[in-house]
PDB file of C-alpha atoms and ligand atoms in Angstrom:
ATOM      1  CA  UNK A1379      19.729  38.675 -24.742  1.00 95.00           C
ATOM      2  CA  UNK A1380      21.048  36.701 -21.763  1.00 98.00           C
ATOM      3  CA  UNK A1381      23.626  33.968 -22.286  1.00 98.00           C
ATOM      4  CA  UNK A1382      22.689  30.546 -20.964  1.00 98.00           C
ATOM      5  CA  UNK A1383      24.750  27.378 -20.873  1.00 98.00           C
ATOM      6  CA  UNK A1384      22.462  24.408 -21.538  1.00 97.00           C
ATOM      7  CA  UNK A1385      23.877  21.109 -20.300  1.00 97.00           C
ATOM      8  CA  UNK A1386      22.175  17.863 -21.264  1.00 96.00           C
ATOM      9  CA  UNK A1387      22.826  14.764 -19.164  1.00 97.00           C
ATOM     10  CA  UNK A1388      20.117  12.389 -20.488  1.00 94.00           C
ATOM     11  CA  UNK A1389      16.934  11.012 -18.934  1.00 93.00           C
ATOM     12  CA  UNK A1390      13.437  10.665 -20.373  1.00 92.00           C
ATOM     13  CA  UNK A1391      13.645  14.262 -21.608  1.00 89.00           C
ATOM     14  CA  UNK A1392      16.324  12.966 -24.015  1.00 88.00           C
ATOM     15  CA  UNK A1393      14.612   9.666 -24.856  1.00 90.00           C
ATOM     16  CA  UNK A1394      11.995   8.446 -27.341  1.00 87.00           C
ATOM     17  CA  UNK A1395       9.196   5.939 -27.157  1.00 89.00           C
ATOM     18  CA  UNK A1396       9.137   2.861 -29.410  1.00 88.00           C
ATOM     19  CA  UNK A1397       5.655   3.361 -30.859  1.00 85.00           C
ATOM     20  CA  UNK A1398       5.131  -0.387 -31.319  1.00 87.00           C
ATOM     21  CA  UNK A1399       6.166  -1.653 -27.890  1.00 91.00           C
ATOM     22  CA  UNK A1400       5.623   1.486 -25.784  1.00 88.00           C
ATOM     23  CA  UNK A1401       9.058   1.115 -24.181  1.00 92.00           C
ATOM     24  CA  UNK A1402      11.184   4.213 -23.691  1.00 90.00           C
ATOM     25  CA  UNK A1403      14.929   4.363 -24.210  1.00 88.00           C
ATOM     26  CA  UNK A1404      17.901   6.515 -25.091  1.00 84.00           C
ATOM     27  CA  UNK A1405      18.156   7.449 -28.773  1.00 81.00           C
ATOM     28  CA  UNK A1406      21.355   7.820 -30.828  1.00 80.00           C
ATOM     29  CA  UNK A1407      21.251  11.591 -30.473  1.00 80.00           C
ATOM     30  CA  UNK A1408      19.516  13.804 -27.946  1.00 82.00           C
ATOM     31  CA  UNK A1409      16.139  14.877 -29.450  1.00 84.00           C
ATOM     32  CA  UNK A1410      16.347  18.189 -27.572  1.00 80.00           C
ATOM     33  CA  UNK A1411      19.249  19.293 -29.750  1.00 78.00           C
ATOM     34  CA  UNK A1412      16.737  19.470 -32.623  1.00 77.00           C
ATOM     35  CA  UNK A1413      14.561  22.162 -31.050  1.00 84.00           C
ATOM     36  CA  UNK A1414      17.101  24.977 -31.201  1.00 83.00           C
ATOM     37  CA  UNK A1415      14.950  27.357 -33.251  1.00 85.00           C
ATOM     38  CA  UNK A1416      12.303  27.274 -30.531  1.00 89.00           C
ATOM     39  CA  UNK A1417      14.528  27.606 -27.472  1.00 91.00           C
ATOM     40  CA  UNK A1418      16.865  30.165 -29.065  1.00 91.00           C
ATOM     41  CA  UNK A1419      14.062  32.716 -28.874  1.00 93.00           C
ATOM     42  CA  UNK A1420      14.562  32.966 -25.123  1.00 95.00           C
ATOM     43  CA  UNK A1421      18.313  33.241 -24.713  1.00 96.00           C
ATOM     44  CA  UNK A1422      21.649  33.009 -26.481  1.00 96.00           C
ATOM     45  CA  UNK A1423      22.237  29.333 -25.768  1.00 96.00           C
ATOM     46  CA  UNK A1424      25.433  27.366 -25.758  1.00 96.00           C
ATOM     47  CA  UNK A1425      24.426  23.710 -25.737  1.00 95.00           C
ATOM     48  CA  UNK A1426      26.512  20.821 -24.451  1.00 96.00           C
ATOM     49  CA  UNK A1427      25.533  17.136 -24.525  1.00 95.00           C
ATOM     50  CA  UNK A1428      27.590  16.317 -21.429  1.00 97.00           C
ATOM     51  CA  UNK A1429      26.135  12.841 -20.845  1.00 97.00           C
ATOM     52  CA  UNK A1430      23.425  10.838 -22.531  1.00 94.00           C
ATOM     53  CA  UNK A1431      22.536   8.672 -19.535  1.00 97.00           C
ATOM     54  CA  UNK A1432      19.388   7.421 -17.870  1.00 97.00           C
ATOM     55  CA  UNK A1433      19.517   9.005 -14.434  1.00 98.00           C
ATOM     56  CA  UNK A1434      19.716   5.691 -12.510  1.00 98.00           C
ATOM     57  CA  UNK A1435      23.180   5.482 -14.118  1.00 98.00           C
ATOM     58  CA  UNK A1436      24.227   8.837 -12.630  1.00 98.00           C
ATOM     59  CA  UNK A1437      26.629   8.651  -9.674  1.00 98.00           C
ATOM     60  CA  UNK A1438      28.097  11.301  -7.369  1.00 98.00           C
ATOM     61  CA  UNK A1439      31.218  11.169  -9.551  1.00 98.00           C
ATOM     62  CA  UNK A1440      29.107  12.319 -12.523  1.00 98.00           C
ATOM     63  CA  UNK A1441      27.588  15.012 -10.300  1.00 98.00           C
ATOM     64  CA  UNK A1442      31.037  16.292  -9.393  1.00 98.00           C
ATOM     65  CA  UNK A1443      32.073  16.308 -13.062  1.00 98.00           C
ATOM     66  CA  UNK A1444      28.995  18.360 -13.932  1.00 98.00           C
ATOM     67  CA  UNK A1445      29.775  20.700 -11.026  1.00 98.00           C
ATOM     68  CA  UNK A1446      33.393  21.193 -12.088  1.00 98.00           C
ATOM     69  CA  UNK A1447      32.303  21.806 -15.689  1.00 98.00           C
ATOM     70  CA  UNK A1448      29.774  24.438 -14.588  1.00 98.00           C
ATOM     71  CA  UNK A1449      32.397  26.124 -12.402  1.00 98.00           C
ATOM     72  CA  UNK A1450      34.819  26.268 -15.325  1.00 98.00           C
ATOM     73  CA  UNK A1451      32.266  27.985 -17.602  1.00 98.00           C
ATOM     74  CA  UNK A1452      30.131  29.957 -15.150  1.00 97.00           C
ATOM     75  CA  UNK A1453      31.889  33.302 -15.701  1.00 98.00           C
ATOM     76  CA  UNK A1454      30.884  33.378 -19.396  1.00 98.00           C
ATOM     77  CA  UNK A1455      27.164  32.939 -18.810  1.00 98.00           C
ATOM     78  CA  UNK A1456      24.242  34.622 -17.063  1.00 98.00           C
ATOM     79  CA  UNK A1457      22.791  31.302 -15.978  1.00 98.00           C
ATOM     80  CA  UNK A1458      22.877  27.544 -16.412  1.00 98.00           C
ATOM     81  CA  UNK A1459      20.147  25.067 -17.384  1.00 98.00           C
ATOM     82  CA  UNK A1460      20.646  21.337 -16.896  1.00 98.00           C
ATOM     83  CA  UNK A1461      18.419  18.597 -18.307  1.00 97.00           C
ATOM     84  CA  UNK A1462      18.432  15.356 -16.334  1.00 98.00           C
ATOM     85  CA  UNK A1463      16.491  12.140 -15.790  1.00 98.00           C
ATOM     86  CA  UNK A1464      13.923  12.574 -13.073  1.00 98.00           C
ATOM     87  CA  UNK A1465      14.745   9.448 -11.042  1.00 98.00           C
ATOM     88  CA  UNK A1466      17.883  10.913  -9.462  1.00 98.00           C
ATOM     89  CA  UNK A1467      17.373  14.552 -10.446  1.00 98.00           C
ATOM     90  CA  UNK A1468      16.853  15.585  -6.838  1.00 98.00           C
ATOM     91  CA  UNK A1469      20.219  14.150  -5.806  1.00 98.00           C
ATOM     92  CA  UNK A1470      22.149  15.859  -8.609  1.00 98.00           C
ATOM     93  CA  UNK A1471      20.255  19.068  -7.864  1.00 98.00           C
ATOM     94  CA  UNK A1472      21.154  19.005  -4.172  1.00 98.00           C
ATOM     95  CA  UNK A1473      24.751  17.992  -4.845  1.00 98.00           C
ATOM     96  CA  UNK A1474      25.218  20.939  -7.237  1.00 98.00           C
ATOM     97  CA  UNK A1475      23.430  23.255  -4.815  1.00 97.00           C
ATOM     98  CA  UNK A1476      25.936  22.353  -2.114  1.00 97.00           C
ATOM     99  CA  UNK A1477      28.907  22.441  -4.504  1.00 98.00           C
ATOM    100  CA  UNK A1478      28.617  25.519  -6.732  1.00 97.00           C
ATOM    101  CA  UNK A1479      29.103  28.912  -5.107  1.00 96.00           C
ATOM    102  CA  UNK A1480      27.344  31.426  -7.334  1.00 96.00           C
ATOM    103  CA  UNK A1481      24.550  33.958  -7.180  1.00 95.00           C
ATOM    104  CA  UNK A1482      23.627  33.251 -10.809  1.00 97.00           C
ATOM    105  CA  UNK A1483      20.612  31.044 -11.540  1.00 98.00           C
ATOM    106  CA  UNK A1484      21.225  27.339 -12.059  1.00 98.00           C
ATOM    107  CA  UNK A1485      18.088  25.460 -13.049  1.00 98.00           C
ATOM    108  CA  UNK A1486      17.564  21.739 -13.525  1.00 98.00           C
ATOM    109  CA  UNK A1487      14.654  20.145 -15.348  1.00 98.00           C
ATOM    110  CA  UNK A1488      13.518  16.856 -16.839  1.00 98.00           C
ATOM    111  CA  UNK A1489      10.445  15.203 -18.290  1.00 97.00           C
ATOM    112  CA  UNK A1490       8.053  12.442 -17.399  1.00 97.00           C
ATOM    113  CA  UNK A1491       7.093  11.726 -21.014  1.00 97.00           C
ATOM    114  CA  UNK A1492       9.720  11.193 -23.680  1.00 92.00           C
ATOM    115  CA  UNK A1493      10.164  13.382 -26.759  1.00 89.00           C
ATOM    116  CA  UNK A1494       7.679  11.657 -29.111  1.00 90.00           C
ATOM    117  CA  UNK A1495       5.006  10.656 -26.582  1.00 92.00           C
ATOM    118  CA  UNK A1496       1.597  12.303 -26.625  1.00 94.00           C
ATOM    119  CA  UNK A1497       1.601  15.083 -24.047  1.00 95.00           C
ATOM    120  CA  UNK A1498       5.405  15.122 -23.917  1.00 95.00           C
ATOM    121  CA  UNK A1499       6.465  17.620 -21.236  1.00 96.00           C
ATOM    122  CA  UNK A1500      10.165  17.847 -22.136  1.00 96.00           C
ATOM    123  CA  UNK A1501      10.256  20.848 -24.439  1.00 95.00           C
ATOM    124  CA  UNK A1502       7.757  22.731 -22.278  1.00 96.00           C
ATOM    125  CA  UNK A1503       9.772  22.109 -19.106  1.00 97.00           C
ATOM    126  CA  UNK A1504      12.959  23.100 -20.918  1.00 97.00           C
ATOM    127  CA  UNK A1505      11.438  26.391 -22.062  1.00 97.00           C
ATOM    128  CA  UNK A1506      10.223  27.073 -18.501  1.00 98.00           C
ATOM    129  CA  UNK A1507      13.672  26.266 -17.118  1.00 98.00           C
ATOM    130  CA  UNK A1508      15.304  28.690 -19.566  1.00 98.00           C
ATOM    131  CA  UNK A1509      12.748  31.366 -18.677  1.00 98.00           C
ATOM    132  CA  UNK A1510      13.554  30.897 -14.982  1.00 98.00           C
ATOM    133  CA  UNK A1511      17.297  30.994 -15.687  1.00 98.00           C
ATOM    134  CA  UNK A1512      17.025  34.336 -17.513  1.00 98.00           C
ATOM    135  CA  UNK A1513      14.792  35.953 -14.881  1.00 98.00           C
ATOM    136  CA  UNK A1514      16.472  38.556 -12.675  1.00 97.00           C
ATOM    137  CA  UNK A1515      14.296  37.321  -9.801  1.00 96.00           C
ATOM    138  CA  UNK A1516      16.067  33.940  -9.916  1.00 97.00           C
ATOM    139  CA  UNK A1517      19.377  35.300  -8.608  1.00 96.00           C
ATOM    140  CA  UNK A1518      20.520  34.127  -5.163  1.00 95.00           C
ATOM    141  CA  UNK A1519      17.948  31.339  -4.936  1.00 95.00           C
ATOM    142  CA  UNK A1520      20.312  28.357  -4.929  1.00 95.00           C
ATOM    143  CA  UNK A1521      19.841  25.616  -7.460  1.00 97.00           C
ATOM    144  CA  UNK A1522      16.254  25.485  -8.698  1.00 98.00           C
ATOM    145  CA  UNK A1523      14.205  22.510  -9.878  1.00 98.00           C
ATOM    146  CA  UNK A1524      11.701  23.584 -12.538  1.00 98.00           C
ATOM    147  CA  UNK A1525       9.033  21.103 -13.646  1.00 98.00           C
ATOM    148  CA  UNK A1526       5.352  21.381 -14.497  1.00 98.00           C
ATOM    149  CA  UNK A1527       5.132  25.170 -13.941  1.00 98.00           C
ATOM    150  CA  UNK A1528       6.570  24.936 -10.417  1.00 98.00           C
ATOM    151  CA  UNK A1529       9.897  26.148  -9.069  1.00 98.00           C
ATOM    152  CA  UNK A1530      11.386  24.141  -6.202  1.00 98.00           C
ATOM    153  CA  UNK A1531      14.542  24.430  -4.152  1.00 97.00           C
ATOM    154  CA  UNK A1532      17.090  21.662  -4.594  1.00 97.00           C
ATOM    155  CA  UNK A1533      17.084  20.851  -0.885  1.00 95.00           C
ATOM    156  CA  UNK A1534      13.396  20.037  -0.672  1.00 95.00           C
ATOM    157  CA  UNK A1535      12.244  18.954  -4.140  1.00 97.00           C
ATOM    158  CA  UNK A1536      11.514  15.267  -4.410  1.00 98.00           C
ATOM    159  CA  UNK A1537       9.991  12.966  -7.007  1.00 98.00           C
ATOM    160  CA  UNK A1538       6.642  11.976  -5.511  1.00 98.00           C
ATOM    161  CA  UNK A1539       4.896  10.124  -8.338  1.00 98.00           C
ATOM    162  CA  UNK A1540       6.254   7.475 -10.684  1.00 98.00           C
ATOM    163  CA  UNK A1541       4.699   8.715 -13.920  1.00 96.00           C
ATOM    164  CA  UNK A1542       2.514  11.766 -13.222  1.00 97.00           C
ATOM    165  CA  UNK A1543       3.889  14.967 -14.797  1.00 97.00           C
ATOM    166  CA  UNK A1544       3.180  16.783 -11.507  1.00 97.00           C
ATOM    167  CA  UNK A1545       5.723  14.587  -9.770  1.00 98.00           C
ATOM    168  CA  UNK A1546       8.143  17.076  -8.196  1.00 98.00           C
ATOM    169  CA  UNK A1547       6.922  18.453  -4.903  1.00 98.00           C
ATOM    170  CA  UNK A1548       8.467  20.029  -1.837  1.00 97.00           C
ATOM    171  CA  UNK A1549       6.373  18.298   0.831  1.00 95.00           C
ATOM    172  CA  UNK A1550       7.840  20.260   3.746  1.00 91.00           C
ATOM    173  CA  UNK A1551       7.472  23.836   2.525  1.00 91.00           C
ATOM    174  CA  UNK A1552       5.929  23.827  -0.961  1.00 95.00           C
ATOM    175  CA  UNK A1553       7.419  25.321  -4.120  1.00 97.00           C
ATOM    176  CA  UNK A1554       9.480  28.505  -3.879  1.00 97.00           C
ATOM    177  CA  UNK A1555       7.777  29.968  -6.948  1.00 98.00           C
ATOM    178  CA  UNK A1556       5.867  29.326 -10.132  1.00 98.00           C
ATOM    179  CA  UNK A1557       6.030  29.829 -13.858  1.00 98.00           C
ATOM    180  CA  UNK A1558       3.046  31.472 -15.517  1.00 97.00           C
ATOM    181  CA  UNK A1559       2.531  32.362 -19.180  1.00 96.00           C
ATOM    182  CA  UNK A1560       3.790  35.893 -18.515  1.00 95.00           C
ATOM    183  CA  UNK A1561       5.912  35.770 -15.392  1.00 97.00           C
ATOM    184  CA  UNK A1562       8.357  33.990 -13.161  1.00 98.00           C
ATOM    185  CA  UNK A1563       7.073  34.518  -9.620  1.00 97.00           C
ATOM    186  CA  UNK A1564       8.816  33.747  -6.346  1.00 97.00           C
ATOM    187  CA  UNK A1565       6.945  33.554  -3.068  1.00 95.00           C
ATOM    188  CA  UNK A1566       9.646  32.503  -0.645  1.00 91.00           C
ATOM    189  CA  UNK A1567      13.184  33.633   0.065  1.00 86.00           C
ATOM    190  CA  UNK A1568      15.931  31.036  -0.033  1.00 84.00           C
ATOM    191  CA  UNK A1569      17.904  31.177   3.209  1.00 81.00           C
ATOM    192  CA  UNK A1570      20.509  28.423   3.003  1.00 76.00           C
ATOM    193  CA  UNK A1571      23.889  29.123   1.470  1.00 79.00           C
ATOM    194  CA  UNK A1572      26.054  26.248   2.713  1.00 92.00           C
ATOM    195  CA  UNK A1573      28.778  25.133   0.297  1.00 95.00           C
ATOM    196  CA  UNK A1574      31.277  22.278   0.381  1.00 96.00           C
ATOM    197  CA  UNK A1575      34.474  22.443  -1.631  1.00 94.00           C
ATOM    198  CA  UNK A1576      35.436  18.946  -2.670  1.00 96.00           C
ATOM    199  CA  UNK A1577      37.865  17.555  -5.217  1.00 96.00           C
ATOM    200  CA  UNK A1578      36.967  13.857  -5.393  1.00 96.00           C
ATOM    201  CA  UNK A1579      34.305  11.347  -4.559  1.00 97.00           C
ATOM    202  CA  UNK A1580      35.961   8.612  -2.543  1.00 97.00           C
ATOM    203  CA  UNK A1581      33.666   7.992   0.423  1.00 97.00           C
ATOM    204  CA  UNK A1582      31.176   5.156   0.865  1.00 97.00           C
ATOM    205  CA  UNK A1583      27.881   6.165   2.472  1.00 98.00           C
ATOM    206  CA  UNK A1584      25.008   3.646   2.255  1.00 98.00           C
ATOM    207  CA  UNK A1585      21.389   4.498   2.948  1.00 98.00           C
ATOM    208  CA  UNK A1586      19.314   2.115   5.051  1.00 98.00           C
ATOM    209  CA  UNK A1587      15.557   2.213   5.624  1.00 98.00           C
ATOM    210  CA  UNK A1588      14.040   1.074   8.919  1.00 98.00           C
ATOM    211  CA  UNK A1589      10.912  -1.084   9.089  1.00 98.00           C
ATOM    212  CA  UNK A1590       8.808  -2.880  11.667  1.00 98.00           C
ATOM    213  CA  UNK A1591      10.463  -6.095  12.765  1.00 97.00           C
ATOM    214  CA  UNK A1592      13.840  -5.184  11.235  1.00 97.00           C
ATOM    215  CA  UNK A1593      16.419  -7.749  12.285  1.00 96.00           C
ATOM    216  CA  UNK A1594      20.191  -7.375  12.453  1.00 96.00           C
ATOM    217  CA  UNK A1595      21.039  -8.947   9.096  1.00 96.00           C
ATOM    218  CA  UNK A1596      21.349  -5.744   7.031  1.00 97.00           C
ATOM    219  CA  UNK A1597      23.089  -3.687   9.712  1.00 97.00           C
ATOM    220  CA  UNK A1598      25.476  -6.577  10.415  1.00 96.00           C
ATOM    221  CA  UNK A1599      26.294  -6.756   6.690  1.00 97.00           C
ATOM    222  CA  UNK A1600      26.935  -3.007   6.767  1.00 97.00           C
ATOM    223  CA  UNK A1601      29.223  -3.459   9.780  1.00 96.00           C
ATOM    224  CA  UNK A1602      31.399  -5.740   7.647  1.00 96.00           C
ATOM    225  CA  UNK A1603      31.578  -3.195   4.811  1.00 97.00           C
ATOM    226  CA  UNK A1604      34.258  -0.598   4.491  1.00 96.00           C
ATOM    227  CA  UNK A1605      32.045   2.478   4.891  1.00 98.00           C
ATOM    228  CA  UNK A1606      32.762   6.087   5.856  1.00 97.00           C
ATOM    229  CA  UNK A1607      29.286   6.992   7.048  1.00 97.00           C
ATOM    230  CA  UNK A1608      25.727   5.695   7.217  1.00 98.00           C
ATOM    231  CA  UNK A1609      22.358   7.356   6.711  1.00 98.00           C
ATOM    232  CA  UNK A1610      19.259   5.704   8.162  1.00 98.00           C
ATOM    233  CA  UNK A1611      15.659   6.541   7.355  1.00 98.00           C
ATOM    234  CA  UNK A1612      14.208   5.912  10.790  1.00 98.00           C
ATOM    235  CA  UNK A1613      10.650   5.691  12.043  1.00 98.00           C
ATOM    236  CA  UNK A1614       8.483   8.668  12.976  1.00 98.00           C
ATOM    237  CA  UNK A1615      10.316  11.325  14.995  1.00 97.00           C
ATOM    238  CA  UNK A1616      13.564   9.350  14.687  1.00 97.00           C
ATOM    239  CA  UNK A1617      13.226   5.963  16.346  1.00 98.00           C
ATOM    240  CA  UNK A1618      14.584   2.548  15.399  1.00 98.00           C
ATOM    241  CA  UNK A1619      13.760  -1.075  16.188  1.00 98.00           C
ATOM    242  CA  UNK A1620      15.738  -2.170  19.292  1.00 98.00           C
ATOM    243  CA  UNK A1621      17.743  -4.720  17.264  1.00 98.00           C
ATOM    244  CA  UNK A1622      19.580  -1.831  15.633  1.00 98.00           C
ATOM    245  CA  UNK A1623      20.990  -0.327  18.828  1.00 98.00           C
ATOM    246  CA  UNK A1624      24.005  -2.583  19.508  1.00 98.00           C
ATOM    247  CA  UNK A1625      25.263  -2.724  15.896  1.00 98.00           C
ATOM    248  CA  UNK A1626      24.933   1.066  15.707  1.00 98.00           C
ATOM    249  CA  UNK A1627      26.932   1.443  18.941  1.00 98.00           C
ATOM    250  CA  UNK A1628      29.618  -0.650  17.247  1.00 97.00           C
ATOM    251  CA  UNK A1629      29.629   1.595  14.164  1.00 97.00           C
ATOM    252  CA  UNK A1630      29.907   4.721  16.321  1.00 97.00           C
ATOM    253  CA  UNK A1631      32.664   3.061  18.332  1.00 97.00           C
ATOM    254  CA  UNK A1632      34.475   2.571  14.992  1.00 96.00           C
ATOM    255  CA  UNK A1633      34.126   6.347  14.407  1.00 95.00           C
ATOM    256  CA  UNK A1634      31.642   5.939  11.553  1.00 97.00           C
ATOM    257  CA  UNK A1635      29.160   8.829  11.618  1.00 97.00           C
ATOM    258  CA  UNK A1636      25.533   7.747  11.548  1.00 98.00           C
ATOM    259  CA  UNK A1637      22.934  10.247  10.325  1.00 98.00           C
ATOM    260  CA  UNK A1638      19.265   9.714  11.084  1.00 98.00           C
ATOM    261  CA  UNK A1639      16.347  11.133   9.087  1.00 98.00           C
ATOM    262  CA  UNK A1640      12.705  10.118   9.185  1.00 98.00           C
ATOM    263  CA  UNK A1641      10.998   7.917   6.654  1.00 97.00           C
ATOM    264  CA  UNK A1642       8.001  10.233   7.179  1.00 96.00           C
ATOM    265  CA  UNK A1643       8.306  12.865   4.480  1.00 92.00           C
ATOM    266  CA  UNK A1644       7.120  15.744   6.664  1.00 94.00           C
ATOM    267  CA  UNK A1645       8.344  17.069   9.986  1.00 94.00           C
ATOM    268  CA  UNK A1646      11.785  16.690  11.529  1.00 94.00           C
ATOM    269  CA  UNK A1647      13.579  14.088  13.602  1.00 97.00           C
ATOM    270  CA  UNK A1648      13.919  14.935  17.277  1.00 96.00           C
ATOM    271  CA  UNK A1649      15.090  13.131  20.399  1.00 96.00           C
ATOM    272  CA  UNK A1650      11.690  12.589  22.015  1.00 97.00           C
ATOM    273  CA  UNK A1651      11.289   8.939  22.987  1.00 97.00           C
ATOM    274  CA  UNK A1652      13.248   7.415  25.839  1.00 97.00           C
ATOM    275  CA  UNK A1653      12.940   3.647  25.196  1.00 98.00           C
ATOM    276  CA  UNK A1654      15.421   1.245  23.656  1.00 98.00           C
ATOM    277  CA  UNK A1655      15.829   2.455  20.058  1.00 98.00           C
ATOM    278  CA  UNK A1656      13.921   5.668  20.877  1.00 98.00           C
ATOM    279  CA  UNK A1657      15.228   8.966  19.512  1.00 98.00           C
ATOM    280  CA  UNK A1658      16.433  10.293  22.884  1.00 98.00           C
ATOM    281  CA  UNK A1659      18.653   7.283  23.429  1.00 97.00           C
ATOM    282  CA  UNK A1660      19.907   7.316  19.822  1.00 98.00           C
ATOM    283  CA  UNK A1661      20.769  10.980  20.168  1.00 98.00           C
ATOM    284  CA  UNK A1662      22.630  10.362  23.429  1.00 98.00           C
ATOM    285  CA  UNK A1663      24.588   7.575  21.704  1.00 97.00           C
ATOM    286  CA  UNK A1664      25.926  10.175  19.254  1.00 97.00           C
ATOM    287  CA  UNK A1665      23.703   9.594  16.236  1.00 98.00           C
ATOM    288  CA  UNK A1666      23.357  12.752  14.154  1.00 98.00           C
ATOM    289  CA  UNK A1667      19.788  13.974  13.637  1.00 97.00           C
ATOM    290  CA  UNK A1668      19.388  15.551  10.186  1.00 96.00           C
ATOM    291  CA  UNK A1669      16.477  17.914  10.221  1.00 88.00           C
ATOM    292  CA  UNK A1670      14.324  18.456   7.130  1.00 87.00           C
ATOM    293  CA  UNK A1671      16.300  16.264   4.694  1.00 95.00           C
ATOM    294  CA  UNK A1672      15.139  13.054   3.023  1.00 97.00           C
ATOM    295  CA  UNK A1673      17.394  10.007   3.208  1.00 98.00           C
ATOM    296  CA  UNK A1674      18.775  10.482  -0.286  1.00 98.00           C
ATOM    297  CA  UNK A1675      19.572  14.162   0.332  1.00 97.00           C
ATOM    298  CA  UNK A1676      21.136  13.482   3.733  1.00 98.00           C
ATOM    299  CA  UNK A1677      23.309  10.867   2.024  1.00 98.00           C
ATOM    300  CA  UNK A1678      24.517  13.403  -0.576  1.00 98.00           C
ATOM    301  CA  UNK A1679      25.260  15.905   2.184  1.00 97.00           C
ATOM    302  CA  UNK A1680      27.096  13.421   4.396  1.00 97.00           C
ATOM    303  CA  UNK A1681      29.192  12.328   1.397  1.00 97.00           C
ATOM    304  CA  UNK A1682      30.153  15.932   0.743  1.00 97.00           C
ATOM    305  CA  UNK A1683      30.783  16.818   4.379  1.00 96.00           C
ATOM    306  CA  UNK A1684      33.057  13.776   4.752  1.00 96.00           C
ATOM    307  CA  UNK A1685      34.798  14.496   1.460  1.00 96.00           C
ATOM    308  CA  UNK A1686      35.443  18.120   2.428  1.00 95.00           C
ATOM    309  CA  UNK A1687      37.351  16.926   5.573  1.00 81.00           C
ATOM    310  CA  UNK A1688      36.065  19.799   7.668  1.00 82.00           C
ATOM    311  CA  UNK A1689      37.376  20.516  11.095  1.00 78.00           C
ATOM    312  CA  UNK A1690      34.095  21.089  12.882  1.00 82.00           C
ATOM    313  CA  UNK A1691      32.090  18.299  14.458  1.00 89.00           C
ATOM    314  CA  UNK A1692      29.889  16.675  11.783  1.00 92.00           C
ATOM    315  CA  UNK A1693      26.800  17.243  13.994  1.00 91.00           C
ATOM    316  CA  UNK A1694      27.033  20.983  13.324  1.00 91.00           C
ATOM    317  CA  UNK A1695      26.349  20.529   9.594  1.00 93.00           C
ATOM    318  CA  UNK A1696      23.038  18.775  10.158  1.00 91.00           C
ATOM    319  CA  UNK A1697      20.889  21.203  12.123  1.00 79.00           C
TER     320      UNK A1697
HETATM  321  N1  LIG B 275      14.059   6.651 -15.708  1.00 91.24           N
HETATM  322  C1  LIG B 275      14.159   7.983 -16.244  1.00 91.24           C
HETATM  323  C2  LIG B 275      15.470   8.608 -15.807  1.00 91.24           C
HETATM  324  O1  LIG B 275      15.531   9.056 -14.676  1.00 91.24           O
HETATM  325  C3  LIG B 275      13.021   8.773 -15.776  1.00 91.24           C
HETATM  326  C4  LIG B 275      12.989  10.202 -16.260  1.00 91.24           C
HETATM  327  O2  LIG B 275      13.907  10.797 -16.750  1.00 91.24           O
HETATM  328  O3  LIG B 275      11.906  10.798 -16.062  1.00 91.24           O
HETATM  329  O4  LIG B 275      16.395   8.675 -16.559  1.00 91.24           O
END
């Protein structure tokens, strides 16, 4: 039987519903720790309640702590399964994908319905995650997000629906595989193996979303902040309202890297338009175009790239 380290961090998967009010919250103990007889059929599990937090409370510092803990125990296990709240699951997943250098499977899962709700998906998703973690096919796939019978890569999985159990999708390329009653099937090969070795989280990287008629108030407030980098979800192929251009020139002049993604969830940013605020001009100013990533993932990556104090030009990490 394979040995799996099961790390709980909290989230709806570890919560219960108040049957009178319908509200959902964290319980005194994690309800998943009471299902051992069921999940022990699949693997020899070592279970750790690492955090018991709703995922909006999770920060990159927590992510790094989880990453360091996994690194310290990785050698003793065939794979790792993490349970996590779904709101920020994609950020923790991507952080750990960029942090942990291993060929062994690391799988993260969560639930949209808490432990005592009708149609609760927590135990089912956990079983699927364990099945993926023990599958030989799951080696060398990076960190995997397993929810609702689908297997997604950490880089592209995103929460697309607020309460639907089929919430995690990879809008750009689709899931990398699926879980069936009998099998764990993969249909795509994972091709990205970038890793960033970091010791601390000390950098400040805000994420700003562009909109029609955006004035200078938010970017001017950001200019007054002590930041190390900025990620902007721009418009379409990577364009911004003209009001943003001068403040951004100032940020770049102050040596603050600015990374641009699109607020469109498909396609990539590219320097096409040659008008004030257009992508071509932004690119020529020195703004970094991050292809394929969402704003929240680009922010995680920029944090890590800055933290790793690499010698190469930051542009080269965002192709
Ligand atoms: N708000 C919850 C959390 O992220 C949602 C969930 O886990 O599904 O902790």
